[in-house]
mmCIF file of C-alpha atoms and ligand atoms in Angstrom:
data_model
loop_
_atom_site.group_PDB
_atom_site.id
_atom_site.type_symbol
_atom_site.label_atom_id
_atom_site.label_comp_id
_atom_site.label_asym_id
_atom_site.label_seq_id
_atom_site.Cartn_x
_atom_site.Cartn_y
_atom_site.Cartn_z
ATOM 1 C CA MET A 90 -14.329 13.003 -9.134
ATOM 2 C CA VAL A 91 -16.032 11.087 -11.904
ATOM 3 C CA LEU A 92 -16.258 7.354 -12.206
ATOM 4 C CA ARG A 93 -15.998 6.045 -15.727
ATOM 5 C CA ARG A 94 -16.068 2.659 -17.305
ATOM 6 C CA GLU A 95 -13.259 2.085 -19.797
ATOM 7 C CA ILE A 96 -14.100 -0.483 -22.406
ATOM 8 C CA PHE A 97 -11.742 -3.315 -23.302
ATOM 9 C CA ARG A 98 -12.431 -6.009 -25.854
ATOM 10 C CA CYS A 99 -11.455 -9.563 -25.041
ATOM 11 C CA SER A 100 -8.905 -10.841 -27.565
ATOM 12 C CA ASN A 101 -10.210 -14.340 -27.167
ATOM 13 C CA CYS A 102 -14.009 -14.142 -27.462
ATOM 14 C CA GLY A 103 -14.562 -10.501 -28.514
ATOM 15 C CA LEU A 104 -16.756 -9.586 -25.571
ATOM 16 C CA GLU A 105 -16.527 -5.988 -24.404
ATOM 17 C CA ASN A 106 -15.694 -5.675 -20.723
ATOM 18 C CA GLY A 107 -16.012 -2.500 -18.684
ATOM 19 C CA VAL A 108 -13.305 -1.575 -16.212
ATOM 20 C CA ILE A 109 -14.023 1.098 -13.648
ATOM 21 C CA SER A 110 -11.590 3.974 -13.648
ATOM 22 C CA PHE A 111 -11.423 7.094 -11.545
ATOM 23 C CA GLY A 112 -11.088 10.439 -13.213
ATOM 24 C CA PHE A 113 -9.146 12.814 -11.036
ATOM 25 C CA GLU A 114 -8.988 16.515 -11.456
ATOM 26 C CA PHE A 115 -5.466 16.710 -10.043
ATOM 27 C CA GLY A 116 -4.035 13.497 -11.410
ATOM 28 C CA GLY A 117 -4.847 11.442 -8.377
ATOM 29 C CA TYR A 118 -1.768 12.359 -6.357
ATOM 30 C CA GLY A 119 -2.317 11.783 -2.661
ATOM 31 C CA TYR A 120 -5.386 9.677 -3.177
ATOM 32 C CA MET A 121 -5.982 5.991 -2.866
ATOM 33 C CA THR A 122 -8.909 4.118 -4.286
ATOM 34 C CA GLY A 123 -10.308 0.840 -3.152
ATOM 35 C CA ARG A 124 -13.365 -1.312 -3.367
ATOM 36 C CA ASN A 125 -15.290 -3.582 -1.117
ATOM 37 C CA GLU A 126 -14.456 -7.247 -1.383
ATOM 38 C CA SER A 127 -17.480 -8.058 -3.507
ATOM 39 C CA GLY A 128 -16.347 -5.399 -6.004
ATOM 40 C CA THR A 129 -19.697 -3.619 -6.103
ATOM 41 C CA LYS A 130 -18.795 -0.476 -4.164
ATOM 42 C CA PHE A 131 -15.778 1.761 -4.545
ATOM 43 C CA CYS A 132 -14.164 4.139 -2.172
ATOM 44 C CA ILE A 133 -11.700 6.944 -2.290
ATOM 45 C CA LEU A 134 -9.530 8.300 0.427
ATOM 46 C CA GLU A 135 -7.287 11.239 0.729
ATOM 47 C CA LEU A 136 -3.878 10.379 2.149
ATOM 48 C CA ILE A 137 -2.507 13.860 2.657
ATOM 49 C CA GLY A 138 -3.602 15.339 5.947
ATOM 50 C CA ASN A 139 -5.333 12.079 6.863
ATOM 51 C CA ALA A 140 -4.572 11.670 10.579
ATOM 52 C CA THR A 141 -5.660 8.025 10.657
ATOM 53 C CA TYR A 142 -3.412 7.168 7.726
ATOM 54 C CA GLU A 143 -0.471 9.022 9.264
ATOM 55 C CA GLU A 144 -0.904 7.205 12.550
ATOM 56 C CA PHE A 145 -1.213 3.880 10.726
ATOM 57 C CA CYS A 146 2.012 4.519 8.786
ATOM 58 C CA LYS A 147 3.872 5.409 11.962
ATOM 59 C CA LEU A 148 2.694 2.277 13.784
ATOM 60 C CA TYR A 149 3.366 0.135 10.712
ATOM 61 C CA GLU A 150 6.937 1.386 10.573
ATOM 62 C CA GLU A 151 7.427 0.740 14.269
ATOM 63 C CA GLU A 152 5.924 -2.746 14.190
ATOM 64 C CA CYS A 153 6.996 -3.999 10.776
ATOM 65 C CA GLY A 154 9.470 -1.446 9.460
ATOM 66 C CA ASP A 155 10.085 -3.040 6.080
ATOM 67 C CA GLY A 156 9.618 0.182 4.086
ATOM 68 C CA ASP A 157 7.182 -1.615 1.780
ATOM 69 C CA ILE A 158 4.733 1.165 0.970
ATOM 70 C CA ILE A 159 2.535 -0.953 -1.306
ATOM 71 C CA ARG A 160 2.092 -3.545 1.427
ATOM 72 C CA MET A 161 1.465 -0.858 4.002
ATOM 73 C CA GLN A 162 -1.180 0.809 1.850
ATOM 74 C CA ARG A 163 -2.930 -2.499 1.183
ATOM 75 C CA MET A 164 -2.903 -3.262 4.881
ATOM 76 C CA PHE A 165 -4.475 0.088 5.641
ATOM 77 C CA ALA A 166 -7.751 -1.671 4.776
ATOM 78 C CA ILE A 167 -7.812 -3.003 8.343
ATOM 79 C CA ALA A 168 -8.278 0.542 9.633
ATOM 80 C CA CYS A 169 -11.283 1.197 7.392
ATOM 81 C CA ASP A 170 -14.872 0.600 8.373
ATOM 82 C CA PRO A 171 -16.706 -1.911 6.168
ATOM 83 C CA ILE A 172 -18.639 -0.457 3.247
ATOM 84 C CA ASP A 173 -22.149 -1.784 2.938
ATOM 85 C CA GLY A 174 -21.252 -4.627 5.308
ATOM 86 C CA CYS A 175 -18.289 -5.637 3.157
ATOM 87 C CA ARG A 176 -14.624 -5.262 4.013
ATOM 88 C CA VAL A 177 -12.592 -2.707 2.114
ATOM 89 C CA SER A 178 -9.747 -3.896 -0.078
ATOM 90 C CA PHE A 179 -6.934 -1.945 -1.740
ATOM 91 C CA THR A 180 -5.705 -4.928 -3.691
ATOM 92 C CA ALA A 181 -6.351 -4.707 -7.418
ATOM 93 C CA LYS A 182 -8.533 -7.413 -8.809
ATOM 94 C CA PRO A 183 -6.998 -9.333 -11.709
ATOM 95 C CA ARG A 184 -8.760 -8.315 -14.895
ATOM 96 C CA VAL A 185 -10.367 -11.249 -16.634
ATOM 97 C CA CYS A 186 -13.054 -11.454 -19.307
ATOM 98 C CA SER A 187 -16.486 -11.972 -17.813
ATOM 99 C CA GLY A 188 -17.373 -14.168 -20.785
ATOM 100 C CA CYS A 189 -14.471 -16.594 -21.128
ATOM 101 C CA GLY A 190 -12.025 -15.824 -18.309
ATOM 102 C CA SER A 191 -9.195 -14.802 -20.643
ATOM 103 C CA ASP A 192 -6.859 -12.061 -19.454
ATOM 104 C CA GLU A 193 -5.894 -10.758 -22.900
ATOM 105 C CA PHE A 194 -7.573 -7.550 -23.975
ATOM 106 C CA GLU A 195 -7.421 -5.020 -26.769
ATOM 107 C CA PRO A 196 -8.063 -1.453 -25.727
ATOM 108 C CA VAL A 197 -11.141 0.190 -27.192
ATOM 109 C CA LEU A 198 -10.963 3.960 -27.311
ATOM 110 C CA ARG A 199 -14.227 4.440 -25.596
ATOM 111 C CA SER A 200 -15.390 5.023 -22.082
ATOM 112 C CA GLU A 201 -18.759 5.730 -20.615
ATOM 113 C CA PRO A 202 -19.986 7.280 -17.377
ATOM 114 C CA ALA A 203 -20.404 4.697 -14.658
ATOM 115 C CA ASP A 204 -23.320 6.339 -12.894
ATOM 116 C CA ASP A 205 -24.576 3.021 -11.624
ATOM 117 C CA ILE A 206 -21.502 2.464 -9.451
ATOM 118 C CA GLU A 207 -21.541 4.009 -6.008
ATOM 119 C CA TYR A 208 -18.477 5.175 -4.203
ATOM 120 C CA PHE A 209 -18.008 6.133 -0.621
ATOM 121 C CA GLU A 210 -15.794 8.090 1.644
ATOM 122 C CA VAL A 211 -13.966 5.838 4.034
ATOM 123 C CA SER A 212 -14.532 6.154 7.769
ATOM 124 C CA TYR A 213 -12.423 4.760 10.603
ATOM 125 C CA THR A 214 -14.856 4.566 13.497
ATOM 126 C CA THR A 215 -13.861 1.130 14.760
ATOM 127 C CA TRP A 216 -10.133 1.755 14.353
ATOM 128 C CA ASN A 217 -10.295 5.095 16.139
ATOM 129 C CA SER A 218 -12.100 3.517 19.073
ATOM 130 C CA LEU A 219 -9.141 1.186 19.740
ATOM 131 C CA ASP A 220 -6.275 1.999 22.056
ATOM 132 C CA ILE A 221 -2.741 2.141 20.750
ATOM 133 C CA GLU A 222 -1.790 -1.377 21.887
ATOM 134 C CA ALA A 223 -4.834 -2.901 20.177
ATOM 135 C CA LYS A 224 -3.872 -1.061 16.990
ATOM 136 C CA ARG A 225 -0.320 -2.389 17.179
ATOM 137 C CA LEU A 226 -1.650 -5.906 17.654
ATOM 138 C CA LEU A 227 -3.996 -5.621 14.650
ATOM 139 C CA ILE A 228 -1.134 -4.401 12.473
ATOM 140 C CA LYS A 229 1.131 -7.243 13.579
ATOM 141 C CA GLU A 230 -1.580 -9.832 12.941
ATOM 142 C CA ALA A 231 -2.435 -8.436 9.525
ATOM 143 C CA TYR A 232 1.256 -8.240 8.621
ATOM 144 C CA ASN A 233 1.773 -11.890 9.436
ATOM 145 C CA LYS A 234 -1.200 -12.818 7.260
ATOM 146 C CA THR A 235 -0.177 -10.858 4.153
ATOM 147 C CA VAL A 236 2.477 -12.119 1.808
HETATM 148 ZN ZN1 ZN B 529 -13.554 -13.387 -23.463
#
């Protein structure tokens, strides 16, 4: 997998902003990407054959059962160990210009390698050390906090 920075030009002030994108060999199916909350580190996780994810989905359905896959996937962050001391998030950050704060962009047909951005594999050490009731409780709490 290659991280690239796609360039967008702000329609308001003309500043070029880089947006990190993930290049996937197989189109990204079965993968989920996230970042830490400070937005400096990225992570990738494989969903297919991921025992922690499967268990999480099963418990989510039993506890919450709303069939909302997007919400479930975002909430899966609670099962992930922090990256670099920062919590993992699967919620997309709104894209705004770093110069003027505008959210209107023109695409620029250019991208560059983002070698300076690190990404990590996600681990679930803390989650896996919990018993099933503690996991259920965490899911319920997180569910009540998300909108
Ligand atoms: Zn701007």
